[in-house]
XYZ file of C-alpha atoms in Angstrom:
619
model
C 2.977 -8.543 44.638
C 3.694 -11.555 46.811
C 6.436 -13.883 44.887
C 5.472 -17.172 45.773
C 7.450 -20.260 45.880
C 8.214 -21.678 42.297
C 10.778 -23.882 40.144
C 12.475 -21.937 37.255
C 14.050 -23.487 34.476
C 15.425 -20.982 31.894
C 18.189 -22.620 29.543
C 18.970 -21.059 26.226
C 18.110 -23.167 23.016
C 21.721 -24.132 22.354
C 22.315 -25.485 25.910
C 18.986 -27.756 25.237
C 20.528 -29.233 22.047
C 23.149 -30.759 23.801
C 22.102 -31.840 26.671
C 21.735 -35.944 26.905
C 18.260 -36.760 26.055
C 18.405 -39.349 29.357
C 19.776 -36.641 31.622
C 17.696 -34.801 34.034
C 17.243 -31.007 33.240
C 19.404 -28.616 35.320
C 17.859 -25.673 37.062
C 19.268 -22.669 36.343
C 21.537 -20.821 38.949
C 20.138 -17.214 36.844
C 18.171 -16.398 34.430
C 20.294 -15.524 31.229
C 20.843 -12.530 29.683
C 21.814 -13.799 26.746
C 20.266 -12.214 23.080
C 17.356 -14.793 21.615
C 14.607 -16.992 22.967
C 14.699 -18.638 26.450
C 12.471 -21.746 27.496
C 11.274 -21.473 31.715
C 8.417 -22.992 33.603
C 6.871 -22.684 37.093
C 4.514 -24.727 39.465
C 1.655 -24.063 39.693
C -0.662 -25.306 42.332
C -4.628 -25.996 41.507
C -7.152 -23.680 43.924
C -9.395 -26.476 44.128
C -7.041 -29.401 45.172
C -3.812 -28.718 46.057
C -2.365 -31.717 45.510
C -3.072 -31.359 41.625
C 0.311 -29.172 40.613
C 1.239 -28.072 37.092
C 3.950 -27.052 35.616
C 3.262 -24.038 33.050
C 5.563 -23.373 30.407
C 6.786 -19.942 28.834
C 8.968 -18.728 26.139
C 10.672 -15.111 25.985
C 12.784 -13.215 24.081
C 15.619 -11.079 24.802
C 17.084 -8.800 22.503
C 20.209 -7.986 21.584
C 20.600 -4.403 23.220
C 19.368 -5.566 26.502
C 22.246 -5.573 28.977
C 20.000 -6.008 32.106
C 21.679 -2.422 33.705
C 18.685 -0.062 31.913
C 15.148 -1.238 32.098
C 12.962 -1.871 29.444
C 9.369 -2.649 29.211
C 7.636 -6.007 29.592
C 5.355 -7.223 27.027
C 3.197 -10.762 27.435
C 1.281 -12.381 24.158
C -0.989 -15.056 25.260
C -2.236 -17.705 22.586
C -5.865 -18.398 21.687
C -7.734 -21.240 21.859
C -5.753 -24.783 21.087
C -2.637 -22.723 19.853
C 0.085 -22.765 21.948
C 3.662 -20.105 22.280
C 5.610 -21.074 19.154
C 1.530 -20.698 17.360
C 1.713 -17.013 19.081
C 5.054 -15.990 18.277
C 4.606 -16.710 14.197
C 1.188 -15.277 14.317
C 2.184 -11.787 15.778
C 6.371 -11.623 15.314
C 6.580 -10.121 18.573
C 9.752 -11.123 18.730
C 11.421 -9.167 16.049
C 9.725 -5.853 17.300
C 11.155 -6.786 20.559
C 14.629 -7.042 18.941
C 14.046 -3.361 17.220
C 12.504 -1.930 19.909
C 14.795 -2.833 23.139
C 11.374 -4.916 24.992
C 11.160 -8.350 26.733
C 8.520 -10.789 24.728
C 7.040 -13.121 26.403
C 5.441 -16.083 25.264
C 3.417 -17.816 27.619
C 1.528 -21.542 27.364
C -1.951 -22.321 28.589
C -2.803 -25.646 30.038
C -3.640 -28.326 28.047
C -6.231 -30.740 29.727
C -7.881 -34.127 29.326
C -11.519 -34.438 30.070
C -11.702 -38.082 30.390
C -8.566 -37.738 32.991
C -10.225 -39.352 35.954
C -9.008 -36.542 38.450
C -10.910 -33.973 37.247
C -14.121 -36.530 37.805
C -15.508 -33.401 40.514
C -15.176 -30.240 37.935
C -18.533 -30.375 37.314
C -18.029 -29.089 33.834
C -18.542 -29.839 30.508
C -15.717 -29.353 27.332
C -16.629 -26.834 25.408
C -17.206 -29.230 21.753
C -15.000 -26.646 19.567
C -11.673 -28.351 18.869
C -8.831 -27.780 20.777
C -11.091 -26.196 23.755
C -9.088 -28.549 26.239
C -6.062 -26.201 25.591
C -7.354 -22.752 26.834
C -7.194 -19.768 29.175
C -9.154 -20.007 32.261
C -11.301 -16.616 31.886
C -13.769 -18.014 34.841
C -16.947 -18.712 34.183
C -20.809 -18.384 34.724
C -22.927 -19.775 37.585
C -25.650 -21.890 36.959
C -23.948 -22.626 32.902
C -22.088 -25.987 32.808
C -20.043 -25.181 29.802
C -16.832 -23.878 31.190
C -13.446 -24.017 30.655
C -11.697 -26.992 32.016
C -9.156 -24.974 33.574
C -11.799 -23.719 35.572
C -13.314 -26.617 37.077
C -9.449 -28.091 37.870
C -8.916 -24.327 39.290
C -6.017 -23.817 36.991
C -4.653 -20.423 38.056
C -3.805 -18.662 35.209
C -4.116 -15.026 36.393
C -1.630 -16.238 39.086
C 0.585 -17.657 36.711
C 0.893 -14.780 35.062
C 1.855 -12.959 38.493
C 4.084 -15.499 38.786
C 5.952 -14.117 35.714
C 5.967 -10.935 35.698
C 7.322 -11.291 39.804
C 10.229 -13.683 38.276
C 11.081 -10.828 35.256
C 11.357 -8.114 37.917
C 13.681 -10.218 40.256
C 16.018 -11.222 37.569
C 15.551 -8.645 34.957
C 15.972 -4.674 34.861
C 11.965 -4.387 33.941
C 10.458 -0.956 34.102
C 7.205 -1.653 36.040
C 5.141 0.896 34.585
C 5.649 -0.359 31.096
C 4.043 -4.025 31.525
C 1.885 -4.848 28.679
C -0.806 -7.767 28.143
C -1.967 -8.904 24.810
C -3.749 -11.613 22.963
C -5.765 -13.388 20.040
C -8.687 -14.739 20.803
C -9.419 -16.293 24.241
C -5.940 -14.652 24.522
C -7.062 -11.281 24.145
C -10.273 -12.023 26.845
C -7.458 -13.611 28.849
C -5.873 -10.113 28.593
C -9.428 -7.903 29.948
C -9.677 -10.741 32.221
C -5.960 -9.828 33.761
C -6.873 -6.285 33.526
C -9.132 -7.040 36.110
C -7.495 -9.441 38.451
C -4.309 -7.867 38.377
C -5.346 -4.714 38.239
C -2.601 -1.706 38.084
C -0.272 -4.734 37.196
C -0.055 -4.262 33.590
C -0.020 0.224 32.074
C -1.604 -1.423 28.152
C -3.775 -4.436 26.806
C -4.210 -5.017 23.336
C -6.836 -7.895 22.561
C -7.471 -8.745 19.271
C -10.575 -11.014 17.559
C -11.944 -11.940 21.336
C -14.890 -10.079 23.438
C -14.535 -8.877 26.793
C -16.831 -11.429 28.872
C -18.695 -10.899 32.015
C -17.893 -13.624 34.348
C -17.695 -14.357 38.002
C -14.108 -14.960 37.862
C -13.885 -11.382 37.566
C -13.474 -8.724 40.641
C -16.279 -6.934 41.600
C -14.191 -3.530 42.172
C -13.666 -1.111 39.073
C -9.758 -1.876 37.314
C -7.602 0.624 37.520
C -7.240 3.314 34.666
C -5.335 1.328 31.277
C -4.603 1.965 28.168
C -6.971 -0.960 25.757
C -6.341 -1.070 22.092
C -9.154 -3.161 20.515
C -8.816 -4.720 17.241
C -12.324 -6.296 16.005
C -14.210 -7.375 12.336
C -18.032 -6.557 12.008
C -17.806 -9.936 10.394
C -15.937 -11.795 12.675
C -17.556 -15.866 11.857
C -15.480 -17.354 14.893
C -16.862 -14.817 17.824
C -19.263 -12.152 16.942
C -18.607 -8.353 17.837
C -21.999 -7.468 18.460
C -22.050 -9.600 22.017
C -23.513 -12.230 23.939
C -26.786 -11.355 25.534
C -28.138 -15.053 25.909
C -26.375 -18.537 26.639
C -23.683 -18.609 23.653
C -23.317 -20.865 20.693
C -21.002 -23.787 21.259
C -17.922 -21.631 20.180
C -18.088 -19.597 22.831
C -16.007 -19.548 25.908
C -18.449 -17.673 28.511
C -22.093 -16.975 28.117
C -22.259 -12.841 28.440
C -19.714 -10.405 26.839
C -19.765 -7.185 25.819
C -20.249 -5.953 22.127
C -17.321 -3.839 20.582
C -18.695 -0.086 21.371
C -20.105 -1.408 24.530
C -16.399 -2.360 25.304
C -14.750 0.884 24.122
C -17.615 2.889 26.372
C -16.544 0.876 29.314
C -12.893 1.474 29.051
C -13.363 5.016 28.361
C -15.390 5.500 31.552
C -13.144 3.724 33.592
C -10.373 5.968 32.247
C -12.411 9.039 32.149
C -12.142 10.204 28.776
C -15.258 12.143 27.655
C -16.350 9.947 24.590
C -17.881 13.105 22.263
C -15.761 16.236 23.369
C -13.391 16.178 21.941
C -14.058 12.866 20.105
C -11.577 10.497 18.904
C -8.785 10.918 15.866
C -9.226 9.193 13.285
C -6.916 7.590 10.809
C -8.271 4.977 7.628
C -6.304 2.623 5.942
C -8.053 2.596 2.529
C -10.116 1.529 0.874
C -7.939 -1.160 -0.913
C -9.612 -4.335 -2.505
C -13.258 -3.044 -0.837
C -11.242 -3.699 2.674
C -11.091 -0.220 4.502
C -9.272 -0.036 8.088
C -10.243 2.913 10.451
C -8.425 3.529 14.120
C -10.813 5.679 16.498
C -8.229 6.975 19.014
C -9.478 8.487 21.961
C -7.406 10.846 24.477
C -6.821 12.566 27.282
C -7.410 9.554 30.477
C -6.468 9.253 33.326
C -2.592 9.019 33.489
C -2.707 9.552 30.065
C -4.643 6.571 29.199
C -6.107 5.809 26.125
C -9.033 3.824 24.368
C -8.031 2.866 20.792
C -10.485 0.728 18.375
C -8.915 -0.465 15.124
C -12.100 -1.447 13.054
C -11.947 -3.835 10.064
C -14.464 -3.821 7.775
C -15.358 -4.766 4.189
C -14.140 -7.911 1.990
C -13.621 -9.471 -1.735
C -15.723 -11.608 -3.814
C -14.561 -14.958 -4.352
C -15.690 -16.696 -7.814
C -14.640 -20.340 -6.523
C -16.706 -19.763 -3.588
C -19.420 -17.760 -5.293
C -19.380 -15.487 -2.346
C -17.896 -12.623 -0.278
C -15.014 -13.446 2.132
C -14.671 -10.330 5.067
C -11.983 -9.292 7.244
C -12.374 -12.292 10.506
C -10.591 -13.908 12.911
C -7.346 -13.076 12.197
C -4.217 -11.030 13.616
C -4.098 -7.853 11.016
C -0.775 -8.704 8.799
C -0.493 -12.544 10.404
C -0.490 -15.736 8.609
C -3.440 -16.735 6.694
C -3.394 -19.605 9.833
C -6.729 -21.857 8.892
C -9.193 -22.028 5.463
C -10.147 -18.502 4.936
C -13.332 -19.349 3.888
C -13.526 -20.686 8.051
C -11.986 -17.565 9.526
C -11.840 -14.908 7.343
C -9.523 -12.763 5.650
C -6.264 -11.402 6.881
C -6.142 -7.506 6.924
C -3.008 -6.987 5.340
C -3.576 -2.825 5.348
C -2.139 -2.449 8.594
C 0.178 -4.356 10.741
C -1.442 -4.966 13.809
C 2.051 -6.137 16.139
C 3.320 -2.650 15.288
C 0.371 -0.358 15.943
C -0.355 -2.146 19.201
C 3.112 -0.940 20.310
C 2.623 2.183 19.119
C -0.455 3.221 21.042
C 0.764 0.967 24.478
C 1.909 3.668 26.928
C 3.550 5.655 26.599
C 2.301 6.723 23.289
C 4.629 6.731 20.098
C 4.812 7.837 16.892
C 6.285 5.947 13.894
C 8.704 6.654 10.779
C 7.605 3.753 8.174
C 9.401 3.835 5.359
C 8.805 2.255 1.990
C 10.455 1.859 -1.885
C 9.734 1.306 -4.737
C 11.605 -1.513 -6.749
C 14.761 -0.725 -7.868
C 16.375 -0.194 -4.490
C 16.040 -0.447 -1.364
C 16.345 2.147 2.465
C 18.897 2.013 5.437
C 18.602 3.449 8.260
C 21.944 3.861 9.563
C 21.971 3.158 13.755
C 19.100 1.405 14.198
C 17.274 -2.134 12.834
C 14.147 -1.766 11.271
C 11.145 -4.043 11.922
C 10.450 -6.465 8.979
C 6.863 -6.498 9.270
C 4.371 -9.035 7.410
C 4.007 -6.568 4.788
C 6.409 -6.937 2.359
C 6.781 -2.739 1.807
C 6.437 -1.225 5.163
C 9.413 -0.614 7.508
C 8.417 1.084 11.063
C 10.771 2.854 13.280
C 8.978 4.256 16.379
C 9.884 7.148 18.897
C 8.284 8.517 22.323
C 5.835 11.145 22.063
C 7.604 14.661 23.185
C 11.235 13.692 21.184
C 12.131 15.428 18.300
C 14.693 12.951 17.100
C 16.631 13.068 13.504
C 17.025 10.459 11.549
C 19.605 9.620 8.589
C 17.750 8.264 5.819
C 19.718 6.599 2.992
C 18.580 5.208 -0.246
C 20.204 2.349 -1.631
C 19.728 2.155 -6.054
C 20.151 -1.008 -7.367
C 22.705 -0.926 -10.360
C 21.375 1.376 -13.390
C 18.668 2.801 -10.999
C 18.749 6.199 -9.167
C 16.398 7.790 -6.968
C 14.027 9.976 -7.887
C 12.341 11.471 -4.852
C 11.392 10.986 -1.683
C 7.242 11.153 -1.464
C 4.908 11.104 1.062
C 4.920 13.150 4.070
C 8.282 14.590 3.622
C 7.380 17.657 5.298
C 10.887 17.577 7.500
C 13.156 15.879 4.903
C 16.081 17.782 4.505
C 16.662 17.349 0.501
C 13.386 14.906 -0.845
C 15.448 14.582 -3.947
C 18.361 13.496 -2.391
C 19.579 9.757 -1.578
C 21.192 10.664 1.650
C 19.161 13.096 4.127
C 17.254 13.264 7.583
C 13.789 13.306 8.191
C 12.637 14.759 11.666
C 9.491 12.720 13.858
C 8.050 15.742 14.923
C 5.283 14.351 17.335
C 3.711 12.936 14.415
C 3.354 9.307 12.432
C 5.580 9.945 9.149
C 4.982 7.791 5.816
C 7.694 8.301 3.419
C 8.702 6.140 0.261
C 12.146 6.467 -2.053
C 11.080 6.516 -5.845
C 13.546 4.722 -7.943
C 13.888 5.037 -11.644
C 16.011 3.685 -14.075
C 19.381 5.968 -15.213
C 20.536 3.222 -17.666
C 19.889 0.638 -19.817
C 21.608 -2.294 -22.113
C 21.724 -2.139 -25.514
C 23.159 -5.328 -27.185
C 23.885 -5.306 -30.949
C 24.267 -8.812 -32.873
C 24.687 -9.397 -37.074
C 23.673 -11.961 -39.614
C 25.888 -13.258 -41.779
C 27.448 -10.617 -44.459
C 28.635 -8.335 -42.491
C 28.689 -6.206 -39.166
C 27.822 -3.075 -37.058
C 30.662 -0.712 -37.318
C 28.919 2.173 -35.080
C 28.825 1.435 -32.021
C 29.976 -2.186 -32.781
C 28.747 -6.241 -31.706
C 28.277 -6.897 -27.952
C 26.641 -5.282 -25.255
C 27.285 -1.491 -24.109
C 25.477 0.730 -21.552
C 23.898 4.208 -21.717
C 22.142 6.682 -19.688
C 18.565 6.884 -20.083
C 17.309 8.923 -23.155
C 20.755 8.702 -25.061
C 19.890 8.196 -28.677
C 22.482 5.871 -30.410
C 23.773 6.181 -34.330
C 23.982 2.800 -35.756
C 26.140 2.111 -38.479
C 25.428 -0.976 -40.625
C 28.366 -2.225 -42.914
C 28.067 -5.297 -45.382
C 30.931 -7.366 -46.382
C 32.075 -7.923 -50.004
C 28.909 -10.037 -52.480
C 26.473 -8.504 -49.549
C 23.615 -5.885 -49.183
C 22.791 -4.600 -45.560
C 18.869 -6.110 -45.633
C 17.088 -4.484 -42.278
C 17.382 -4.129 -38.296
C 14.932 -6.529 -36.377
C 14.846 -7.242 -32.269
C 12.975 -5.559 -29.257
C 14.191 -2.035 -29.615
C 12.276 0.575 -32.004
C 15.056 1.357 -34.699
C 14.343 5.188 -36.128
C 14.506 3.537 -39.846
C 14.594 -0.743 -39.618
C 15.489 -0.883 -43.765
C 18.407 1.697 -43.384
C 22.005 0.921 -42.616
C 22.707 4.088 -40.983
C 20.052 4.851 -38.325
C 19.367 5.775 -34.586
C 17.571 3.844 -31.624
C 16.843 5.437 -28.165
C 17.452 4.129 -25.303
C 14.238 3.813 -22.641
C 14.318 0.262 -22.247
C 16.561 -2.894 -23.009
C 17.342 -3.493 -26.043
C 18.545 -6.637 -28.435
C 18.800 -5.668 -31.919
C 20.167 -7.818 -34.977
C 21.641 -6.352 -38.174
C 20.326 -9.002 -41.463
C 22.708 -8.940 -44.330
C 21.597 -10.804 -47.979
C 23.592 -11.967 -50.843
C 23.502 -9.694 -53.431
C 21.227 -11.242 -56.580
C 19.935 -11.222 -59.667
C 17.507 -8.847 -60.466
C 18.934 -5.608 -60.531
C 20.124 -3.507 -58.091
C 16.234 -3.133 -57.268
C 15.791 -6.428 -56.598
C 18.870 -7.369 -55.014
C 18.574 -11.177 -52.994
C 14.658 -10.326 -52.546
C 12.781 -12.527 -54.903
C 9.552 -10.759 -54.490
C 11.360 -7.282 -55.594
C 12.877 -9.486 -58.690
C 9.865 -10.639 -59.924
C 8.419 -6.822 -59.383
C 11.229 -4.961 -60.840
C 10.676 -3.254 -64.068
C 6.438 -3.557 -63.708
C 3.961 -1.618 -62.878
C 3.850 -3.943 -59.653
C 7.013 -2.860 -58.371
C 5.209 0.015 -57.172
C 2.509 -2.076 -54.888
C 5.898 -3.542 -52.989
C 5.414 0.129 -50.699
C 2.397 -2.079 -49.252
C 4.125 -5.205 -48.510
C 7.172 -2.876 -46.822
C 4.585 -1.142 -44.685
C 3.625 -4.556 -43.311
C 6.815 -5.968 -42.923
C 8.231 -2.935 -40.950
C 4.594 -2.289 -38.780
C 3.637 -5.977 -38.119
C 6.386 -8.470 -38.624
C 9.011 -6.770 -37.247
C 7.264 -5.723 -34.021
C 7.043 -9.182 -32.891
C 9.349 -12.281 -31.918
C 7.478 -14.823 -34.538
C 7.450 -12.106 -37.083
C 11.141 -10.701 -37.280
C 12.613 -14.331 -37.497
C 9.858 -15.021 -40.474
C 11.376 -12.006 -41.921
C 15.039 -12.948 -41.414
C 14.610 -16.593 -42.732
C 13.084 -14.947 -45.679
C 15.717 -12.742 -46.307
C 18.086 -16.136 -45.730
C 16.378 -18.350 -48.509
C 15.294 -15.846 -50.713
C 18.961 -15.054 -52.846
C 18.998 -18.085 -54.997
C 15.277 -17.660 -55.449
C 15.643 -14.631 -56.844
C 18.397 -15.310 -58.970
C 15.918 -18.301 -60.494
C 13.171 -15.658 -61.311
C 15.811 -13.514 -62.923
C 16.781 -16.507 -65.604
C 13.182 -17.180 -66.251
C 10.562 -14.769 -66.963
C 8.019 -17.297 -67.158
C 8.487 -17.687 -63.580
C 8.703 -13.966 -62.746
C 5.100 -13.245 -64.557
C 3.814 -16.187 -62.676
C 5.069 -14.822 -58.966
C 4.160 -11.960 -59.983
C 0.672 -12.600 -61.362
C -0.187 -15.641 -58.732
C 1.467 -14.783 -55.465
C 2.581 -10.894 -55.015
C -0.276 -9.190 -56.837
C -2.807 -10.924 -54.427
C -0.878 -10.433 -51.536
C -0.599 -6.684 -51.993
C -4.811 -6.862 -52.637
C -5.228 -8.691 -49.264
C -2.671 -6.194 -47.592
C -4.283 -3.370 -49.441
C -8.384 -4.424 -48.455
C -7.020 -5.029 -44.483
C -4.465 -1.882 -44.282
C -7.060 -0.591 -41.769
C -6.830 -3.609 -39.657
C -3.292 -3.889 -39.261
């Protein structure tokens, strides 16, 4: 490839910061090898008039392993429609697989153009009405259909610009030329089939996501050379429809003719001459999950190695606020919900589709992704792993043909262990054990470490009147399971009353008991002034006004209630422990007065214990 004359300006962000905003730019003596993103552009001379220049803009990242001695593979992510790099670069996170995986990301921008600009009076086009249309990749266009791009008509060169690029990477970077990749959203991703084309043999992988391969005579006429496509399409795509173009296209359409999705795959596999049905293509489905179910058709054995490799999203939820279904659209699998889904669809958050792009671009890898389960978290000792969108999965990814081992460590939180290791943990060394290898043995692994809990907090508090001697007041720790005596003592003029609080005490009424420990606990001891009454009354006015009748016996009712209702709940245990707070000099009324005790008796607990009695079945 020619490298033609061009203007490079590549400073680091830093350098930009403090640089006078009145001050002309420097160029750039080198490109830097600095770790991070980069800002460069180039000129870029229109085909049609070539006094019209422009200068195109890219962004890249470098990352940190990169010492520009060893090369590493190139891989360009073009914007769709109206978006622009930084829009790219949150959408797909490029960047931070980059950073794991040792690769160059490159960012570029499309044009952005005015159609009332009175230089580009002779395009003889027409803006496409969708908004943002003026900022676009120029995929060619049709003959005899006026709605083109505008980049077209002012014979923006985009498929030169991108030459431009990749020549620039290879002078100043160590770039391994067989492992140049193009992908896209969008117009992005027919801006990729469209380089596959007119730099054909230039890039080994496209990956194109939400956007059609069109047929247009910007195109060459000769067959591209053999490349690995990964496809990533909805059925229900509301932006551009899967099925194809057969007729002049709706107003959101770039070009006027395009493939549909297994009209595309058939293509690519003839090109790379892989026989469609024999053996057929591996499959692998991501659910069902939420009526959303992911399935990758994977076919083999191309040219070169080449592959075809359709990732098709189908299904959706119901919405109630919309009184409708919402389906899988035009989105970038595990990206940002960018616009109103309810506009472009759902997000398929099943699969991430940054990472599985790189795994199927040439050559092909297989992946270690690793999740947990709360209560910890995995390191991989040596090596970053890639914090995808979805908030569980962790990838790691290794050439087909390797063998390697990898140290896997689990991490508990505090009073967590692990449990096991589950998934395929066909080569894990020891799946109950926190530290141990796994081996990628020319297959994708899917592992997660189980954490449970080993201890928990009990913490013991009293009432007035008296304390826990066994184990004491405060807070204290114990493995799970441990059952733990509890030793109530009253002080002098009080009577231990009963245990309330969140943990299940074996017997709530008795001082000396046992609770076991599967959760955290708060318990409270409630102590009483000793009363009138009798020893079986004690401070409880209700058992005073009972004691020495034949209702003294019903009280087993109003105990039942107390221990299996009130003092299950919050509301309930503090109603019984301001009863057992007020009731003492109530009681020792009732004792002095039997008047009183027949009429408590006779006109509170006796109905009370007939309600209790009727609704026992209820509560």
């Amino acid at each position: 490839m020619t490298l033609k004359k061009y203007c490079i300006i590549a400073l680091v962000a830093i350098m930009a910061m403090v640089l006078p905003m009145a001050s002309p730019i420097p160029v750039a003596a080198d490109a830097p090898t600095t770790p991070g993103f980069h800002t460069a552009w180039i000129e870029e001379t229109s085909t049609v008039n070539s006094s019209w220049v422009f200068n195109r803009t890219f962004k890249y990242y470098i990352p940190t392993s990169f010492t520009n001695s060893t090369e590493v593979s190139l891989l360009f992510s073009f914007h769709g429609l109206g978006n622009n790099a930084e829009g790219q670069i949150d959408l797909t996170k490029f960047d931070a697989l980059a950073e794991q995986e040792g690769f160059i990301a490159v960012f570029p921008n499309s044009t952005a153009l005015d159609s009332m600009d009175p230089r580009w009076s002779s395009w003889n086009t027409t803006l496409n009405p969708l908004p943002g249309s003026n900022i676009m990749w120029n995929c060619g266009a049709i003959e005899g259909i006026p709605i083109a791009p505008l980049q077209y008509g002012a014979g923006v060169d985009d498929a030169g610009f991108v030459a431009d690029m990749v020549d620039w990477f290879e002078a100043h970077y160590a770039i391994n030329a067989s492992r140049i990749y193009a992908t896209g959203m969008s117009n992005g991703a027919m801006f990729s089939y469209y380089l596959a084309f007119n730099l054909s043999g230039v890039f080994a992988g496209i990956g194109p996501v939400t956007g059609p391969m069109d047929l247009n005579l910007g195109w060459n006429a000769t067959t591209p050379a053999p490349t690995t496509v990964i496809v990533i399409r909805s059925p229900n795509d509301p932006i551009i429809p899967e099925a194809g173009q057969t007729g002049p296209a709706p107003y959101y359409m770039t070009n006027n003719y395009s493939y549909s999705t297994n009209d595309t795959i058939k293509y690519w596999c003839e090109v790379n001459g892989i026989n469609m049905t024999n053996p057929g293509p591996a499959t692998t489905v991501w659910g069902p999950i939420n009526n959303i179910t992911t399935t990758c058709y994977a076919y083999s054995g191309g040219t070169n190695g080449t592959r075809v490799i359709l990732f098709w999203e189908e299904g959706g939820m119901w919405f109630p606020d919309y009184l409708r279904m919402l389906y899988i659209g035009h989105t970038w699998p595990s990206g940002p919900q960018y616009s109103y889904d309810w506009v472009i669809g759902l997000v398929d958050t099943e699969i991430d589709g940054s990472a599985l792009i790189w795994k199927y671009l040439p050559p092909l890898k297989y992946y270690l992704k690793i999740s947990s389960s709360s209560g910890g978290t995995v390191t991989t000792p040596g090596r970053t792993t890639f914090a995808n969108v979805l908030s569980t999965g962790r990838y790691m990814f290794f050439d087909a043909g390797t063998t390697p081992t990898v140290t896997i460590t689990a991490v508990p939180n505090s009073k967590w262990k692990l449990s096991s290791w589950t998934g395929n943990v066909s080569t894990i060394g020891n799946v109950t054990a926190a530290n141990t290898t796994i081996t990628i043995n020319n297959a994708d692994y899917e592992i997660t470490a189980n954490f449970v809990r080993s201890q928990y907090d009990l913490t013991i508090s009293t009432s007035t009147g008296g304390n826990v001697t066994t184990p004491g007041q405060g807070t204290f720790t114990y493995d799970t399971g441990t059952v733990v005596n509890l030793t109530a003592t009253p002080a002098s003029g009080y009577q231990f009353s009963n245990w309330t609080g969140t943990g299940t005490v074996a017997n709530s009424t008795a001082a000396s008991t046992t609770i076991t420990m599967n959760g955290d606990y708060s318990i409270t001891a409630h102590f009483a002034p000793t009363g009138g009454g009798g020893e079986e009354g004690g401070g409880c006015f209700i058992a005073t006004a009972a004691y020495g009748t034949s209702t003294a016996k019903q009280l087993d009712v109003l105990r039942a209630f107390r221990d299996d209702v009130l003092l299950k709940s919050t509301v309930g245990s503090r109603l019984v422990d301001l009863y057992y707070r007020t009731s003492p000099p109530i009681a020792d009324f009732i004792s002095e007065h039997n008047v009183v005790r027949t009429l408590v008796r006779e006109l509170l607990v006796d109905p009370i214990v007939r309600v209790l009695e009727a609704t026992r079945a209820i509560w």
